[in-house]
PDB file of C-alpha atoms in Angstrom:
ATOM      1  CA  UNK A 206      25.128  -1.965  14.303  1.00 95.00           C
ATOM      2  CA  UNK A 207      22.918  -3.668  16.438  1.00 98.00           C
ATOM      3  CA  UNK A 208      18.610  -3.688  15.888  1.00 98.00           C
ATOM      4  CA  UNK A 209      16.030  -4.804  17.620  1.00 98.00           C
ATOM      5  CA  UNK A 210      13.267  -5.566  14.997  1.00 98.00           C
ATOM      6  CA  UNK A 211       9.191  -5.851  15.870  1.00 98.00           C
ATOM      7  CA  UNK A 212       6.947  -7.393  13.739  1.00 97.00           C
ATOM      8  CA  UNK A 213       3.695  -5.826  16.098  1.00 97.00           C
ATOM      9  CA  UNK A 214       0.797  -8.017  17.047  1.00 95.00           C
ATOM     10  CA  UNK A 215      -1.489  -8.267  19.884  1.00 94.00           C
ATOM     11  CA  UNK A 216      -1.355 -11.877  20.273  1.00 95.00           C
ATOM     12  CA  UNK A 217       2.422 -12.793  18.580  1.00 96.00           C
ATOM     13  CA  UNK A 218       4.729  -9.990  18.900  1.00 98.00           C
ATOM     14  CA  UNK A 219       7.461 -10.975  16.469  1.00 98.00           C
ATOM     15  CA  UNK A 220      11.492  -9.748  17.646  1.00 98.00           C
ATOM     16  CA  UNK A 221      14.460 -10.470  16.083  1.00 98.00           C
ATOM     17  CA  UNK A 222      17.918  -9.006  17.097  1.00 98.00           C
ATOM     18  CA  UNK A 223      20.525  -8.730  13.906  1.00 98.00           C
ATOM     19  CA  UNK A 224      23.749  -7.426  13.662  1.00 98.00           C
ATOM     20  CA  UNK A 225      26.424  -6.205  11.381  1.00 96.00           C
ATOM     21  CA  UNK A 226      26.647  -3.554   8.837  1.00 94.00           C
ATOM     22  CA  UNK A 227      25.790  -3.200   5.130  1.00 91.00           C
ATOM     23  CA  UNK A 228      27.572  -4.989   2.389  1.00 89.00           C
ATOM     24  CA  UNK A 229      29.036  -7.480   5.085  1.00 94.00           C
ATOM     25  CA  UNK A 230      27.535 -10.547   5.967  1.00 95.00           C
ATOM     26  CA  UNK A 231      24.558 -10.021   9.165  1.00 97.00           C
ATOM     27  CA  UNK A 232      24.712 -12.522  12.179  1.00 98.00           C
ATOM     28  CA  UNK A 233      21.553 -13.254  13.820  1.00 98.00           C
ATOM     29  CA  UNK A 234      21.704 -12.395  17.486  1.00 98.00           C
ATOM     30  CA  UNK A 235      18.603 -13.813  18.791  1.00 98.00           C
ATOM     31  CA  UNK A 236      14.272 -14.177  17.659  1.00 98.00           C
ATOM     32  CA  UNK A 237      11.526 -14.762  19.457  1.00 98.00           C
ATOM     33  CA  UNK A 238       8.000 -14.474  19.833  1.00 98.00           C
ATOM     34  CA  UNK A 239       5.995 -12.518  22.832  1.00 98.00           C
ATOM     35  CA  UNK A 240       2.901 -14.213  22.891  1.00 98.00           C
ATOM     36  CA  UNK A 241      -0.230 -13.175  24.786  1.00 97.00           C
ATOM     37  CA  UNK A 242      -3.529 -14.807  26.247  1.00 95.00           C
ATOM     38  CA  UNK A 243      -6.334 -14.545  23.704  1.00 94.00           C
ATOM     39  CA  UNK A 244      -8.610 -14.266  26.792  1.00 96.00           C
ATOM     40  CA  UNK A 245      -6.589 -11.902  28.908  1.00 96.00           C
ATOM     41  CA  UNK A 246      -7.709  -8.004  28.682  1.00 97.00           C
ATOM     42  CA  UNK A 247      -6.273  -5.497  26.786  1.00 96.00           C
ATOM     43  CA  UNK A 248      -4.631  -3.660  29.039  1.00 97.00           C
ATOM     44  CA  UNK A 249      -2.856  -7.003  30.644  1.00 97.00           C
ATOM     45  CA  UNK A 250      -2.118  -8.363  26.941  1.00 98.00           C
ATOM     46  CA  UNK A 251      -0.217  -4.876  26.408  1.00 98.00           C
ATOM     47  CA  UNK A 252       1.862  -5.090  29.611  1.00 98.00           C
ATOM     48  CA  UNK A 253       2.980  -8.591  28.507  1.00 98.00           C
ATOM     49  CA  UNK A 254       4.312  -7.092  25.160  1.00 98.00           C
ATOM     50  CA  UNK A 255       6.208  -4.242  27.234  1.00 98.00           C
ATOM     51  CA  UNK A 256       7.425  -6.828  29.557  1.00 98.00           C
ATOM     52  CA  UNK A 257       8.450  -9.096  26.849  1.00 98.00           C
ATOM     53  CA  UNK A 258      10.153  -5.991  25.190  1.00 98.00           C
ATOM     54  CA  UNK A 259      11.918  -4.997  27.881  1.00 98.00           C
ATOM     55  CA  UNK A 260      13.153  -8.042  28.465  1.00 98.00           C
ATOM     56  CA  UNK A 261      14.484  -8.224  24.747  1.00 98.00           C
ATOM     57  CA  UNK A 262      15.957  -4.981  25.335  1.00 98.00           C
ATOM     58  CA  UNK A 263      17.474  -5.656  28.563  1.00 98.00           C
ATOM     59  CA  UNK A 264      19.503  -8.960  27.073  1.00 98.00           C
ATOM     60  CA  UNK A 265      20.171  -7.362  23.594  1.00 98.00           C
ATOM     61  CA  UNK A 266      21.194  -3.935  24.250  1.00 98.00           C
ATOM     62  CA  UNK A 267      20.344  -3.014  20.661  1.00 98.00           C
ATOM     63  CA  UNK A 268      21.490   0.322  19.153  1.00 97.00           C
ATOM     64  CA  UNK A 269      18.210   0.760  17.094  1.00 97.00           C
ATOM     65  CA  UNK A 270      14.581  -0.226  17.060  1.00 98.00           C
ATOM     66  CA  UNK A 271      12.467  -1.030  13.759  1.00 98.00           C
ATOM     67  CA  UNK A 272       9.006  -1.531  13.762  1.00 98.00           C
ATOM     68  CA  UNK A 273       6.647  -2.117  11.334  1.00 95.00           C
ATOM     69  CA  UNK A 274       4.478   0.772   9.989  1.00 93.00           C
ATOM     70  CA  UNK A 275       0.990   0.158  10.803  1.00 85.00           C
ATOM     71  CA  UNK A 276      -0.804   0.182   7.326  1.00 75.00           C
ATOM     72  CA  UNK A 277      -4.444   0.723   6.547  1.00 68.00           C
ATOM     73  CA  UNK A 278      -6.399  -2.900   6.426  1.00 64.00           C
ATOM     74  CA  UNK A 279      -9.804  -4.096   6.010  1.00 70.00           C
ATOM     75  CA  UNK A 280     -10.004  -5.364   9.212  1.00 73.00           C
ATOM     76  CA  UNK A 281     -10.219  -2.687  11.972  1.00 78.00           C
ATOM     77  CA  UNK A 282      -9.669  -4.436  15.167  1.00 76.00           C
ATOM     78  CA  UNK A 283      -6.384  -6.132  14.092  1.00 80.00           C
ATOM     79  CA  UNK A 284      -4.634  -2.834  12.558  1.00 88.00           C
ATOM     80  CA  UNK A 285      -5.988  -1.325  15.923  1.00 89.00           C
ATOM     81  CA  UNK A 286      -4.370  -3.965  17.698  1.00 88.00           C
ATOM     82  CA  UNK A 287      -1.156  -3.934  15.375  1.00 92.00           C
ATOM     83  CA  UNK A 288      -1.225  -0.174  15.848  1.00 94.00           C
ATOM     84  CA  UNK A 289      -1.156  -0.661  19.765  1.00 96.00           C
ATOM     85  CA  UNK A 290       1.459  -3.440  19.816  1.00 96.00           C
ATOM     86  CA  UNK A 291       3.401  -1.397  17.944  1.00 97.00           C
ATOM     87  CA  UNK A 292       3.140   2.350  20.274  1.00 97.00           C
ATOM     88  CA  UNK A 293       4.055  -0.118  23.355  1.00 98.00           C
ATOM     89  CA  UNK A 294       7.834  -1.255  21.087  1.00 98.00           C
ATOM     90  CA  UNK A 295       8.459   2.621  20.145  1.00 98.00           C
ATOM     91  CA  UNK A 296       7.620   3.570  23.804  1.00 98.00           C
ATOM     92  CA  UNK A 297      10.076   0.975  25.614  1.00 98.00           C
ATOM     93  CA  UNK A 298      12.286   2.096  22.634  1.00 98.00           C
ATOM     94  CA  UNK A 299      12.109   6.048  23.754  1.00 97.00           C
ATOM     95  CA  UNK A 300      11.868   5.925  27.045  1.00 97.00           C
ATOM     96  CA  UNK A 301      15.754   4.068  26.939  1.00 97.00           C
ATOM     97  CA  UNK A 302      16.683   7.107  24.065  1.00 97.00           C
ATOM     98  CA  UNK A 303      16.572   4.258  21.311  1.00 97.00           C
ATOM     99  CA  UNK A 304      16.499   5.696  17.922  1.00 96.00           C
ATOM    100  CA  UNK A 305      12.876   4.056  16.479  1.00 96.00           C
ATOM    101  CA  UNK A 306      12.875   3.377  12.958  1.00 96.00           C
ATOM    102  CA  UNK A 307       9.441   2.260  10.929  1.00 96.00           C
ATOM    103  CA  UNK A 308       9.826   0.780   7.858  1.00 96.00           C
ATOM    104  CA  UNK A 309       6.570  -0.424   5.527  1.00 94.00           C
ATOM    105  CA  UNK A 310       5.782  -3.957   5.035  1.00 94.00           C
ATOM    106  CA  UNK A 311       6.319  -3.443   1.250  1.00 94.00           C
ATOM    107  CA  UNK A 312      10.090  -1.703   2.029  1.00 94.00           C
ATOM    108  CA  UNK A 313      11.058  -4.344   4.413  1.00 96.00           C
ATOM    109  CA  UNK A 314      10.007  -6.970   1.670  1.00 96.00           C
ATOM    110  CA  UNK A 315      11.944  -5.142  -1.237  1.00 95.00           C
ATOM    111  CA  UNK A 316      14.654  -4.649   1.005  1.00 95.00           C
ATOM    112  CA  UNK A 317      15.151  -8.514   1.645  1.00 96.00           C
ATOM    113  CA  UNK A 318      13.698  -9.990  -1.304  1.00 96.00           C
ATOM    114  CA  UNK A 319      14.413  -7.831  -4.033  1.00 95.00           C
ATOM    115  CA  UNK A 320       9.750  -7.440  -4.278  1.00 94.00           C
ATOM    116  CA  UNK A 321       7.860  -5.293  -2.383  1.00 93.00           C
ATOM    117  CA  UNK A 322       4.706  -7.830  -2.933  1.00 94.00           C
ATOM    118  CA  UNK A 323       7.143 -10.671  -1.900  1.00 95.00           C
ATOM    119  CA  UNK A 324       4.883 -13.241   0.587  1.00 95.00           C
ATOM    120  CA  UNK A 325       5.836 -14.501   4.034  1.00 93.00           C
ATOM    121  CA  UNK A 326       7.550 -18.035   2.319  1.00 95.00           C
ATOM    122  CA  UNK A 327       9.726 -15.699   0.233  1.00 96.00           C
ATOM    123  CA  UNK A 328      10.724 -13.585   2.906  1.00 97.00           C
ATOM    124  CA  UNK A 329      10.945 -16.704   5.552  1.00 96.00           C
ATOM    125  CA  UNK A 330      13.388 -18.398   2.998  1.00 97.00           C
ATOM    126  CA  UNK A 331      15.367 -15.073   2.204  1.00 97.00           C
ATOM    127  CA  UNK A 332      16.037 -14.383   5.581  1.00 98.00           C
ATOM    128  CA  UNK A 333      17.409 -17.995   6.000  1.00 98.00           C
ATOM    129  CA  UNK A 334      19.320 -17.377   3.988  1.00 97.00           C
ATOM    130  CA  UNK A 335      21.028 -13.855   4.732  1.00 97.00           C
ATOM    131  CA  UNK A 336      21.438 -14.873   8.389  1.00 98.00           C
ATOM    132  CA  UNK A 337      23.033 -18.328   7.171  1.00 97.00           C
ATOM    133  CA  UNK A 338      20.026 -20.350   8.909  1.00 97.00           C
ATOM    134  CA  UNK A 339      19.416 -23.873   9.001  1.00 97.00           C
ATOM    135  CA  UNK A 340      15.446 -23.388   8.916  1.00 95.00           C
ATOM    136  CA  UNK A 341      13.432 -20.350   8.443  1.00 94.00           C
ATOM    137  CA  UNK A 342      12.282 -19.092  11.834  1.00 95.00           C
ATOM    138  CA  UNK A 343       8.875 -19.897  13.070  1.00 94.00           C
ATOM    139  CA  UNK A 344       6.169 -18.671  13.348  1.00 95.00           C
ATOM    140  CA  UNK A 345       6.564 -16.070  10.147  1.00 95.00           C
ATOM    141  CA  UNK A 346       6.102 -13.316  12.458  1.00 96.00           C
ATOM    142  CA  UNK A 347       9.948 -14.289  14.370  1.00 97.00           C
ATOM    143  CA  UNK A 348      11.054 -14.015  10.748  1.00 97.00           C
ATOM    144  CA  UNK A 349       9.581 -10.810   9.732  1.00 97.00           C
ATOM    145  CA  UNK A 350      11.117  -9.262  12.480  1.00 98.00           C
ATOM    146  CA  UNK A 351      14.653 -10.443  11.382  1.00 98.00           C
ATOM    147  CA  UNK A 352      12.935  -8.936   7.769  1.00 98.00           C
ATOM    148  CA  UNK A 353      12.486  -5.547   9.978  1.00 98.00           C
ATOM    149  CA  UNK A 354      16.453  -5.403  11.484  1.00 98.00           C
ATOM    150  CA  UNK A 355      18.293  -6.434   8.181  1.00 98.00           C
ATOM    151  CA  UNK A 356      15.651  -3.920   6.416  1.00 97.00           C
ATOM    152  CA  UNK A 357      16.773  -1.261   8.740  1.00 96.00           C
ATOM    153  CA  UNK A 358      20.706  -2.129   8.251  1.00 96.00           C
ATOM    154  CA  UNK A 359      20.850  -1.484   4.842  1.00 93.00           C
ATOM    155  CA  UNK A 360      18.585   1.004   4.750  1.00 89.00           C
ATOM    156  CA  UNK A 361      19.778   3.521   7.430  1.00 81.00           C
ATOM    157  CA  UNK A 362      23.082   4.358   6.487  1.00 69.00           C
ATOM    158  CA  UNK A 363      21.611   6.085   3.198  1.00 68.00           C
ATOM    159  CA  UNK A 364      18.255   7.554   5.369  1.00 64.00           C
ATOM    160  CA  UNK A 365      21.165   8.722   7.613  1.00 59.00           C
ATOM    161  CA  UNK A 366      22.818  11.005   4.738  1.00 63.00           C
ATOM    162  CA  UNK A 367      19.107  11.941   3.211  1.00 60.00           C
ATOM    163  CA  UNK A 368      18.528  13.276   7.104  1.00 59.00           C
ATOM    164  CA  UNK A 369      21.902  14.913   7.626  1.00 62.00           C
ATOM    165  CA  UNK A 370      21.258  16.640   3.688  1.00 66.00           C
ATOM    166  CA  UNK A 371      18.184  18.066   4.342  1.00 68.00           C
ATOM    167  CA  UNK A 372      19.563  19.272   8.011  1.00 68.00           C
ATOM    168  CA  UNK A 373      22.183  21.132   6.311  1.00 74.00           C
ATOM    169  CA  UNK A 374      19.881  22.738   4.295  1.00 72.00           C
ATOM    170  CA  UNK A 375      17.476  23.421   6.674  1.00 77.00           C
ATOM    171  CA  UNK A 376      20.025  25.140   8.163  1.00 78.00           C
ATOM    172  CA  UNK A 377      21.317  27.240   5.598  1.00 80.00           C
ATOM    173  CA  UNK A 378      18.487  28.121   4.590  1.00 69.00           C
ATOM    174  CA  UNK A 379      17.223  30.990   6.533  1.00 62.00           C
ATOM    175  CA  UNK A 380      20.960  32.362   5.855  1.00 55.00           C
ATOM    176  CA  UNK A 381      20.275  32.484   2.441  1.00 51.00           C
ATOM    177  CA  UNK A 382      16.582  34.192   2.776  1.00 51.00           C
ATOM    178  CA  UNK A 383      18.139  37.322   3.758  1.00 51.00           C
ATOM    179  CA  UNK A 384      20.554  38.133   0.797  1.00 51.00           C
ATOM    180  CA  UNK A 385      19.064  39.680  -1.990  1.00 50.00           C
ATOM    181  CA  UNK A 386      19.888  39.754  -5.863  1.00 49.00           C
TER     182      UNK A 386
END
């Protein structure tokens, strides 16, 4: 399995490609950073993020896209702009029929470090060490989304049976609404 994982931002777009499969060592494919002009306008900064996406996409060919969950912070204009780099990754994502997965900072941190309240050195140095790196990638936001794609690895193959489960389910139950007693 090959993902595509965005760490959102308006001015450093973290991506990360990672493949392999869970419970087998994960090979990092590529990481990156798509960087925008402070000064530039909005609109501009977000077409640099789609171009830089695309352009990730286009190289990578991954089979999945994770993205961090925008959360609620105290500061409104960067979850606005977190929340806007991220609908620009899910819509290059859907408009190639990606799957889009989004995955909580606290998940993606549990997921790789063992603690959802893990900080960006622990996750940095965990990540090094999964992917068998000489040096955590730089900035932190390159290595949170290689956090995002090995978070999404081992994670989706048990999402994956939770989904299909309550499918089935869904399924039979309208079957079962008609029987009686």
């Amino acid at each position: 399995m090959r993902v595509l994982g965005v760490d959102p931002g308006l001015t450093r777009c973290g991506v990360g490609v990672v493949e392999g499969v869970a419970g087998r060592p994960l090979t990092m494919v590529g990481v990156g950073v798509v960087r925008t002009p402070l000064d530039a306008e909005l609109g501009n900064r977000l077409v640099v993020i789609e171009q830089g996406i695309e352009a990730w996409l286009d190289e990578h060919r991954p089979a999945y896209v994770a993205v961090e969950r925008v959360f609620s912070q105290h500061n409104v204009r960067t979850v606005m702009g977190t929340a806007q780099a991220s609908a620009v990754a899910m819509l290059c994502a859907a408009r190639r029929g990606i799957p889009v997965a989004l995955h909580t900072p606290s998940e993606v941190k549990a997921a790789v470090t063992g603690s959802g309240r893990a900080d960006k050195a622990q996750v940095g140095a965990m990540v090094t060490r999964l992917l068998r790196l000489d040096a955590p990638p730089r900035p932190a936001d390159a290595a949170d989304a290689l956090a995002l794609a090995i978070c999404h690895i081992w994670r989706a193959p048990a999402q994956n049976r939770l989904q299909q489960a309550v499918a089935l389910h869904a399924a039979k139950a309208p079957t079962l609404k008609g029987r009686t007693g």
